PDB file of C-alpha atoms and ligand atoms in Angstrom:
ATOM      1  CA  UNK Z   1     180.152-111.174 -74.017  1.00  0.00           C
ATOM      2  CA  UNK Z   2     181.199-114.104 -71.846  1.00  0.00           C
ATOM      3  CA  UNK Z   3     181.901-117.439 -73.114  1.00  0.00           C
ATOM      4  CA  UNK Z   4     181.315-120.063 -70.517  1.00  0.00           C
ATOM      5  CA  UNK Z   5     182.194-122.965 -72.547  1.00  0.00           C
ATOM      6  CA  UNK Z   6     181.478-125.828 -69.826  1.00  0.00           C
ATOM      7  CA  UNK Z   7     177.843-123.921 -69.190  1.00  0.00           C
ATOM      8  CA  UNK Z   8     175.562-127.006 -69.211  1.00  0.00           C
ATOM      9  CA  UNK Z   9     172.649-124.655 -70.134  1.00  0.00           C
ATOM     10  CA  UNK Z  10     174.447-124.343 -73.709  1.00  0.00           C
ATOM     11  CA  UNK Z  11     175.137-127.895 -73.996  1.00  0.00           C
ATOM     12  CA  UNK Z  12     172.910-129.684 -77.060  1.00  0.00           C
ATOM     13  CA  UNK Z  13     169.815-131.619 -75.205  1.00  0.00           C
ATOM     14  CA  UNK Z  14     169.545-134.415 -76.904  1.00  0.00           C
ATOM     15  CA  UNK Z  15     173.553-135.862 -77.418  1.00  0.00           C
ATOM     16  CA  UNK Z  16     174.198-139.174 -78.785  1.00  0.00           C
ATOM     17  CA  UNK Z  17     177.246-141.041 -76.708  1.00  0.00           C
ATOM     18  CA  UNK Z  18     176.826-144.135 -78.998  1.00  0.00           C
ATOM     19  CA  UNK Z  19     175.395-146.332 -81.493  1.00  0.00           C
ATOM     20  CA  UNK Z  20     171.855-146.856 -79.309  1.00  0.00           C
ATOM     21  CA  UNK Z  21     172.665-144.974 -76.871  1.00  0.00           C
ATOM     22  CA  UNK Z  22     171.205-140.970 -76.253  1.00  0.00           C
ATOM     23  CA  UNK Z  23     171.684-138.573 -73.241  1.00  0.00           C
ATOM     24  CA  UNK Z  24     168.400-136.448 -73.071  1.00  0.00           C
ATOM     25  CA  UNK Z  25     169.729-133.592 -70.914  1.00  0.00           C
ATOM     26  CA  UNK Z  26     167.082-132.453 -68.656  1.00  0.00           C
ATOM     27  CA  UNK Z  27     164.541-134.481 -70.349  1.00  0.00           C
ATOM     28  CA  UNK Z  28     163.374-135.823 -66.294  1.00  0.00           C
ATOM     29  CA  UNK Z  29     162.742-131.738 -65.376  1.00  0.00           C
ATOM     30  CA  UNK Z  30     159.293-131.566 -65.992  1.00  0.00           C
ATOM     31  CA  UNK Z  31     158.120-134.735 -63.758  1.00  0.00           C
ATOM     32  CA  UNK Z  32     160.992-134.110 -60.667  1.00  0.00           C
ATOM     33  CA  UNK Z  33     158.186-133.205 -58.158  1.00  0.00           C
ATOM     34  CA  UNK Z  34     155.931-136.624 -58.888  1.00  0.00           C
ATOM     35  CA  UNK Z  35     159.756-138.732 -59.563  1.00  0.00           C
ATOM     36  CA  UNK Z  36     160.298-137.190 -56.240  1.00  0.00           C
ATOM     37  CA  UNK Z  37     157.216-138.118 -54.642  1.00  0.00           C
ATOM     38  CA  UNK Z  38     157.576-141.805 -55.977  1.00  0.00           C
ATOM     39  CA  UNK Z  39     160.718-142.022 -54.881  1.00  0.00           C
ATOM     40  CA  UNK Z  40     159.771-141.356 -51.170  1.00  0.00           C
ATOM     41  CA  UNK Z  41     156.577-144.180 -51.340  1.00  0.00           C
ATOM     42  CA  UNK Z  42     159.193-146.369 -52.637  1.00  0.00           C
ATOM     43  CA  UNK Z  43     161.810-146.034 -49.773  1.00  0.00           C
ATOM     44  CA  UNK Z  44     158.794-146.080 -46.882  1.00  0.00           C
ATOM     45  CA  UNK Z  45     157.696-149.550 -48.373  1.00  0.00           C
ATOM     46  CA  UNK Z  46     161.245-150.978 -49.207  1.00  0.00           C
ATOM     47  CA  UNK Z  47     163.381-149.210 -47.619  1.00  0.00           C
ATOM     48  CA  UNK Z  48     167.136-148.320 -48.955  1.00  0.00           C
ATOM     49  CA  UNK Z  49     169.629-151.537 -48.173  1.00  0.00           C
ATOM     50  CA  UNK Z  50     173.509-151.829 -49.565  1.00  0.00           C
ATOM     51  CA  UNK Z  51     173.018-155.095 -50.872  1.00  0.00           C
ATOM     52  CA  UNK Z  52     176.375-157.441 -50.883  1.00  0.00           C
ATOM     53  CA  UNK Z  53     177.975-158.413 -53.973  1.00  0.00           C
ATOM     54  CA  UNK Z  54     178.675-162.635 -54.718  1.00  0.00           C
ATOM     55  CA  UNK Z  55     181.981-161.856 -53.355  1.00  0.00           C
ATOM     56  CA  UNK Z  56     180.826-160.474 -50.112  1.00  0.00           C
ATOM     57  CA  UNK Z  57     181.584-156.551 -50.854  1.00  0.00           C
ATOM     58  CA  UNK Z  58     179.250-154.923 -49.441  1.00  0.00           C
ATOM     59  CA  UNK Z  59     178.206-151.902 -52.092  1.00  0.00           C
ATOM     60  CA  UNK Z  60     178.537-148.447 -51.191  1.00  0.00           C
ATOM     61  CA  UNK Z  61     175.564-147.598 -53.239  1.00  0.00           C
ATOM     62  CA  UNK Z  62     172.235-148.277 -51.633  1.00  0.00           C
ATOM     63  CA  UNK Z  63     169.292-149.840 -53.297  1.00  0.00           C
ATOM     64  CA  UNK Z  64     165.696-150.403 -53.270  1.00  0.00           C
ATOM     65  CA  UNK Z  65     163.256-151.385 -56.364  1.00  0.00           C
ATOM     66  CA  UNK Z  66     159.720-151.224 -57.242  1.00  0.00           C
ATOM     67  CA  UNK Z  67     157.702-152.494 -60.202  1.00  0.00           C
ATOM     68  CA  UNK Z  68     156.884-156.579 -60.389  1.00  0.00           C
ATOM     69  CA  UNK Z  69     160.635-157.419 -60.382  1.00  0.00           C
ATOM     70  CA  UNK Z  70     163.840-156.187 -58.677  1.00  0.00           C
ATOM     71  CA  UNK Z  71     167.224-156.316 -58.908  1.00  0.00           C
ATOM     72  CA  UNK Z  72     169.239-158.291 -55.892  1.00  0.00           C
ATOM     73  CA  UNK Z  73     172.607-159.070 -55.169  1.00  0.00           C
ATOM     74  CA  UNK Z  74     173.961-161.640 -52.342  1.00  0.00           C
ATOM     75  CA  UNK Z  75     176.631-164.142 -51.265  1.00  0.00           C
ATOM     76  CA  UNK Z  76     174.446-166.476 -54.313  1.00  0.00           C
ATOM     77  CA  UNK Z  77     174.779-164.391 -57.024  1.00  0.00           C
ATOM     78  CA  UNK Z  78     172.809-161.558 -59.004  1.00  0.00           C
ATOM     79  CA  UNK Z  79     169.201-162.207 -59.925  1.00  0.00           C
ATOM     80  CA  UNK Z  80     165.951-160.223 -60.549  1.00  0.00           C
ATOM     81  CA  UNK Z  81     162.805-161.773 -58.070  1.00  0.00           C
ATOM     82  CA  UNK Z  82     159.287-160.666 -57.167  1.00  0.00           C
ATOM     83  CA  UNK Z  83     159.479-159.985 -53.324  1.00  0.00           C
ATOM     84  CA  UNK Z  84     161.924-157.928 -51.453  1.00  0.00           C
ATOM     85  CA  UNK Z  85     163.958-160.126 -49.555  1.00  0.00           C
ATOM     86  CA  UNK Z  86     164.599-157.944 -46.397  1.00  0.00           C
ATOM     87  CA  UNK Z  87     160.334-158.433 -46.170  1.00  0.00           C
ATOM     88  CA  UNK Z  88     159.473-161.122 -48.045  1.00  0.00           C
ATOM     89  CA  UNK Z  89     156.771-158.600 -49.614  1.00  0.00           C
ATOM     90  CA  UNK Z  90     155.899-158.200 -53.243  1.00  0.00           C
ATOM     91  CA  UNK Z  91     158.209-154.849 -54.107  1.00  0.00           C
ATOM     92  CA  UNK Z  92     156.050-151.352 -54.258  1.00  0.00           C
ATOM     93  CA  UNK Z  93     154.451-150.631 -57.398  1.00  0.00           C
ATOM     94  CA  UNK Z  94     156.067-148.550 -59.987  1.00  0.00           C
ATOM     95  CA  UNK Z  95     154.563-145.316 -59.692  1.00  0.00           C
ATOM     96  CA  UNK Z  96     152.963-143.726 -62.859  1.00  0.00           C
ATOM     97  CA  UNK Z  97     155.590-140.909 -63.217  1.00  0.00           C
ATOM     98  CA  UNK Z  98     158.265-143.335 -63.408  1.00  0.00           C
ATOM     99  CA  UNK Z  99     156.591-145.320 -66.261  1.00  0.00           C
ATOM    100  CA  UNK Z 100     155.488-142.388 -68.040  1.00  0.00           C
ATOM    101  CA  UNK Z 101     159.171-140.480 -67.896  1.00  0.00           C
ATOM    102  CA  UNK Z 102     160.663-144.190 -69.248  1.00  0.00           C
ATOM    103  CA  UNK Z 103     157.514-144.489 -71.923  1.00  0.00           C
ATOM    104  CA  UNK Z 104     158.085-141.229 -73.824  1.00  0.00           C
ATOM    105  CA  UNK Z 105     162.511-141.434 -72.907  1.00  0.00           C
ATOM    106  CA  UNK Z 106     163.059-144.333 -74.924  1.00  0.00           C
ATOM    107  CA  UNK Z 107     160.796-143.344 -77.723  1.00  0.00           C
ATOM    108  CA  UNK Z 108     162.472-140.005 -77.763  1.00  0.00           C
ATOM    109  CA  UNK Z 109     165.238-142.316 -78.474  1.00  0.00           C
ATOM    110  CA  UNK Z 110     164.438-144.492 -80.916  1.00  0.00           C
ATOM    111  CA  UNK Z 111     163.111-147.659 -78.694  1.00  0.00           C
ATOM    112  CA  UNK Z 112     159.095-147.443 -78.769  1.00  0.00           C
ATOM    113  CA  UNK Z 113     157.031-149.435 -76.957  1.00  0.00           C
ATOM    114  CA  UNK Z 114     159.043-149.892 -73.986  1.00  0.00           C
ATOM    115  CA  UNK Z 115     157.226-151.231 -70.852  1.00  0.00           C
ATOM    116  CA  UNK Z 116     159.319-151.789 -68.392  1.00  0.00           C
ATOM    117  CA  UNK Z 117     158.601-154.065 -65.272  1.00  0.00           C
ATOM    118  CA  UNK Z 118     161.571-153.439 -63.076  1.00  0.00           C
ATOM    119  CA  UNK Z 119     163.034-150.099 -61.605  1.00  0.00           C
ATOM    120  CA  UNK Z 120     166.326-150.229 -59.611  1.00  0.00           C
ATOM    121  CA  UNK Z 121     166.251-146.920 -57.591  1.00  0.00           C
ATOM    122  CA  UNK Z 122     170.093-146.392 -56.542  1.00  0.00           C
ATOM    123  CA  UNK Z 123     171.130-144.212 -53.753  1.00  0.00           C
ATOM    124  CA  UNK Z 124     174.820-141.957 -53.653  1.00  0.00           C
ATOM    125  CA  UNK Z 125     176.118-140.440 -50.727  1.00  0.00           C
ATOM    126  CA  UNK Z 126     179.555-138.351 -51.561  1.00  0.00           C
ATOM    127  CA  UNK Z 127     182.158-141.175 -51.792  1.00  0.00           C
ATOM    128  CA  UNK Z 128     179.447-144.167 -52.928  1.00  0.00           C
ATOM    129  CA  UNK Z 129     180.350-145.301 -56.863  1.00  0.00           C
ATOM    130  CA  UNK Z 130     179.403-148.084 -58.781  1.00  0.00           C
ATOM    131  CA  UNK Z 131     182.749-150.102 -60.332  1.00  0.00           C
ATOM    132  CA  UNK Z 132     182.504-150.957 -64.024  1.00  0.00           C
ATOM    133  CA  UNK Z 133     180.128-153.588 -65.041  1.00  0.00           C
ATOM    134  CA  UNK Z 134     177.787-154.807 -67.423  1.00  0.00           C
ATOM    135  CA  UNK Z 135     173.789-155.131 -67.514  1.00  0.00           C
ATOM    136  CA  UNK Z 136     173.202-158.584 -68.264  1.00  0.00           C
ATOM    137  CA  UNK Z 137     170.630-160.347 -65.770  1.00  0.00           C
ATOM    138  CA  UNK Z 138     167.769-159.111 -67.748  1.00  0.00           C
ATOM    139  CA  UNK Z 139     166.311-161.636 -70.030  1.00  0.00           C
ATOM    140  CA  UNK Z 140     166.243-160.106 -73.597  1.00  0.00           C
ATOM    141  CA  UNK Z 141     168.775-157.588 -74.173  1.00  0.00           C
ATOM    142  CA  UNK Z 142     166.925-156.125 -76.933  1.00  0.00           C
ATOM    143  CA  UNK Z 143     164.939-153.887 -74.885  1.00  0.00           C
ATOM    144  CA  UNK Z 144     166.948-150.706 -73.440  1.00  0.00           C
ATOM    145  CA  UNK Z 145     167.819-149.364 -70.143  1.00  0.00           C
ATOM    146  CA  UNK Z 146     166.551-145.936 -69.222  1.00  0.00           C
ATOM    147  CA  UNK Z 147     168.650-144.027 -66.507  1.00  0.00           C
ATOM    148  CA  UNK Z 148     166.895-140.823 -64.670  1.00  0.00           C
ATOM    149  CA  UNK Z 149     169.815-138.849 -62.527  1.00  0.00           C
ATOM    150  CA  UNK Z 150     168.108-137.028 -59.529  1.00  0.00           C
ATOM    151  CA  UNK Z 151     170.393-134.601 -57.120  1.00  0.00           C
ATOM    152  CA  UNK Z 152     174.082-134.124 -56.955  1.00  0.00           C
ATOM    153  CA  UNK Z 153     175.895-134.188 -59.947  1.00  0.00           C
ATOM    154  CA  UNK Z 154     177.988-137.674 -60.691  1.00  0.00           C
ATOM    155  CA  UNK Z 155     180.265-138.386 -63.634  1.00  0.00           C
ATOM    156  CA  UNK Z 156     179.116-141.730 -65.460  1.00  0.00           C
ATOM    157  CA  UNK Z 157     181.796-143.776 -67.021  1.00  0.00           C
ATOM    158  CA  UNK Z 158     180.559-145.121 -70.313  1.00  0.00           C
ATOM    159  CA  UNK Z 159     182.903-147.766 -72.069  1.00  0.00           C
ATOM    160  CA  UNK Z 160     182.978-150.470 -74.383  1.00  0.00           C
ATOM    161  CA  UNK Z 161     181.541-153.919 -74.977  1.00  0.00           C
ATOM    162  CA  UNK Z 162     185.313-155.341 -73.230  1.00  0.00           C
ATOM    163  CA  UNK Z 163     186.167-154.718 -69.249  1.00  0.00           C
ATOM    164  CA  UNK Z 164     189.499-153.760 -70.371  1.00  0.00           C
ATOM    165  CA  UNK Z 165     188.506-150.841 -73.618  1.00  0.00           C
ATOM    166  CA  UNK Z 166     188.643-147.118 -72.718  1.00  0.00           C
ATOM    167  CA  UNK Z 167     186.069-145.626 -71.112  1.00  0.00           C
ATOM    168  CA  UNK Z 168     184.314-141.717 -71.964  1.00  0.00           C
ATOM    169  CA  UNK Z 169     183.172-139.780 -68.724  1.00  0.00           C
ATOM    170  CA  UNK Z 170     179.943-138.533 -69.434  1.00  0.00           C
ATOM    171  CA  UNK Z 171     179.170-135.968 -66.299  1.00  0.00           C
ATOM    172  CA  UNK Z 172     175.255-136.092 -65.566  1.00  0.00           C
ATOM    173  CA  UNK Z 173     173.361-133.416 -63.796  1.00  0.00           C
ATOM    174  CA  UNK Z 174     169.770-133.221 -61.721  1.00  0.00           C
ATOM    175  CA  UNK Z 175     167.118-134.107 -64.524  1.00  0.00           C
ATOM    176  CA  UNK Z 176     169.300-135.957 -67.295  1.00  0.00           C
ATOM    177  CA  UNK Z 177     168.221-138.922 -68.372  1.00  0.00           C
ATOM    178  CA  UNK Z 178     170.391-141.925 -70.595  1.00  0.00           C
ATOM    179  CA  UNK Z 179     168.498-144.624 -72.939  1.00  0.00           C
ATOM    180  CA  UNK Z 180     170.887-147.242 -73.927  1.00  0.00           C
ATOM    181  CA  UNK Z 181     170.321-150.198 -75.965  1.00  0.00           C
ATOM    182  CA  UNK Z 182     170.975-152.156 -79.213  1.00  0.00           C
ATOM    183  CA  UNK Z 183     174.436-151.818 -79.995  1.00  0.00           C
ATOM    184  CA  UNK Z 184     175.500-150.400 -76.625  1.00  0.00           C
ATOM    185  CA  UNK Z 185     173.241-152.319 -74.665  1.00  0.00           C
ATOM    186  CA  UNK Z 186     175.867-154.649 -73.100  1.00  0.00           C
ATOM    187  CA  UNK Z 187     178.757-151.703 -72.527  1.00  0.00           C
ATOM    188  CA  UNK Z 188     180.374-151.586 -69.556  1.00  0.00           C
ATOM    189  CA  UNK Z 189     179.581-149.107 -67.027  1.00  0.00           C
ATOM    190  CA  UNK Z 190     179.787-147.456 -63.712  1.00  0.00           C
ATOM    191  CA  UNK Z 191     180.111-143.935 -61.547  1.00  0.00           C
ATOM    192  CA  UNK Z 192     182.754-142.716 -60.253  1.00  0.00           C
ATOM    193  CA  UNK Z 193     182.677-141.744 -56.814  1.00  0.00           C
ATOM    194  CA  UNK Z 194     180.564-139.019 -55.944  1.00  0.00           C
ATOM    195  CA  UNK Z 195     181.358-135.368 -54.998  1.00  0.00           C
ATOM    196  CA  UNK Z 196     180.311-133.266 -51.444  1.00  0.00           C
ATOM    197  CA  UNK Z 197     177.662-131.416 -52.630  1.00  0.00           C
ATOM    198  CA  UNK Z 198     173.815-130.137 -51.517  1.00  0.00           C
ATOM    199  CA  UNK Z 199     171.492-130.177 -53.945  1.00  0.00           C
ATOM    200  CA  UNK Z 200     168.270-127.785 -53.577  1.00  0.00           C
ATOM    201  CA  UNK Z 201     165.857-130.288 -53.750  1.00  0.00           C
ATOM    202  CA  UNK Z 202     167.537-133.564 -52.371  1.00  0.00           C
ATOM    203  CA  UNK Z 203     170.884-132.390 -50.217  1.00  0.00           C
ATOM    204  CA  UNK Z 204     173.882-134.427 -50.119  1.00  0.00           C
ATOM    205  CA  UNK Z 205     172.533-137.157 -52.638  1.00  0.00           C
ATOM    206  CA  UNK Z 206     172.110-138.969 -55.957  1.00  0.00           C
ATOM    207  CA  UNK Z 207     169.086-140.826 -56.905  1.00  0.00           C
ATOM    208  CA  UNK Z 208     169.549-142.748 -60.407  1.00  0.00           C
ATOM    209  CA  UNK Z 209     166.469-144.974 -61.495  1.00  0.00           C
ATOM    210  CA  UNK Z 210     166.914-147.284 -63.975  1.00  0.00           C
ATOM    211  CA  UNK Z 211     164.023-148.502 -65.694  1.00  0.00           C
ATOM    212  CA  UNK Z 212     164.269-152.552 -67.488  1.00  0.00           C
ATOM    213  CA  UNK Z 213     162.244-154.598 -68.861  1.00  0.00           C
ATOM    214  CA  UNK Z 214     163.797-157.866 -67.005  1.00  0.00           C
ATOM    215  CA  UNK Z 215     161.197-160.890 -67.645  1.00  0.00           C
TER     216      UNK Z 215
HETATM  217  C1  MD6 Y 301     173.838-144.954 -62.033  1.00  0.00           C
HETATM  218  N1  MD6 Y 301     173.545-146.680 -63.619  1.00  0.00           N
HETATM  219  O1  MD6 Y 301     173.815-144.094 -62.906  1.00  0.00           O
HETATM  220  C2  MD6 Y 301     174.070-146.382 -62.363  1.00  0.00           C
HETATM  221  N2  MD6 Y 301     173.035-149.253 -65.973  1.00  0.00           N
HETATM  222  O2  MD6 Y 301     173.696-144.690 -60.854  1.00  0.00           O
HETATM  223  C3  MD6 Y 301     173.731-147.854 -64.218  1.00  0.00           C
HETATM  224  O3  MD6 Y 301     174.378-148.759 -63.750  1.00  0.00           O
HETATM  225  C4  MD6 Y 301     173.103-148.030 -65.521  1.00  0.00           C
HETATM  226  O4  MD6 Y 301     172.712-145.711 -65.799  1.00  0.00           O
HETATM  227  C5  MD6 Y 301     172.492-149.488 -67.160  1.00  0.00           C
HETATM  228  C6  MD6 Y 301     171.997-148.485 -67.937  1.00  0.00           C
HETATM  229  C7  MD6 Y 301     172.057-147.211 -67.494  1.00  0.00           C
HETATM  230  C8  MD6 Y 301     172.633-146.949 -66.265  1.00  0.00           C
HETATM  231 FE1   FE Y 302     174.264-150.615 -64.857  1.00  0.00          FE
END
């Protein structure tokens, strides 16, 4: 008998990181062809940008958005707004995979009747990460964030409701998906930088939607 004790495949599928917050390992699986597919329509309408933070970083990660709001970032702060600035164009639609998968995630996890209206779609190439931060430019923090992680594998860095408190490293693979909210909805947050890597389906990348309800 072997006893691979880091195989994910004998990990427990639905693990609980948190108070309100639930990794459903795998949970995106059965919908990665049409997630895939609406992630391409997204990207050929608004196409990926690294957006630059309020103190003129530009962000390794890059960034598009569909659904009736999107998340920006430039020299004048963070906001959520209805067009895409780069065209001045309502952003895509939010296709019905992606609203399904966030539907039946969050109920899974104890937040029915979520209806998001926002979908960040973020884009790592090896050496892209996202620094610690906190969710907070969505209007009512009671609703939760769902997080779908696509292609190469990326350790997430889950900490507390302080910048400065310890932080767990949760490592997510293709398919995982996180629902946080309620007590953990305001936790600080980020990925550390990503691995080289191919993925079968999407080569030397992560894709990470996050679905919020924003307005
Ligand atoms: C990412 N995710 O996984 C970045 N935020 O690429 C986030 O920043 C995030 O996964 C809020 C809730 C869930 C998340
Ligand atoms: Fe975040």
């Amino acid at each position: 008998m072997t006893l691979d004790l880091f195989d994910p495949a004998e990990l427990p599928e639905r693990q609980a990181l948190a108070p309100g917050a639930v990794l459903l390992r795998r949970w995106a699986l059965p919908s990665e062809a049409a997630l895939l597919e609406g992630i391409e329509a997204v990207v050929a309408a608004a196409p990926w940008r690294h957006l630059v933070t309020p103190g003129g970083l530009r962000m390794s990660v890059a960034m598009t958005n569909c659904g009736p709001l999107g998340w920006v970032s430039d020299r004048s702060g963070y906001r959520y707004q209805a067009t895409d600035p780069e065209s001045g164009r309502p952003w895509p639609a939010m296709p019905a995979a992606f609203l399904a998968l966030a539907r039946g995630a969050a109920a899974q996890a104890g937040f029915p009747g979520f209806e998001p209206d926002a979908c960040l779609v973020n884009r790592y190439v090896p050496g892209a990460r996202l620094s610690l931060h906190q969710d907070r430019d969505e209007r009512d923090h009671r609703h939760p964030i769902v997080s779908v992680s696509l292609g190469l594998p990326a350790v997430f860095l889950f900490g507390g409701q302080a910048r400065g408190e310890p932080t767990q490293r949760v490592p997510l693979q293709h398919g995982d998906v996180v629902v946080w909210g309620g007590p953990s909805r305001l936790r600080y947050h980020g990925v550390l930088a990503l691995q080289e890597g191919r993925h079968p389906l999407l080569g030397a990348q992560r894709v990470n939607l996050t679905l919020r309800r924003a307005g």
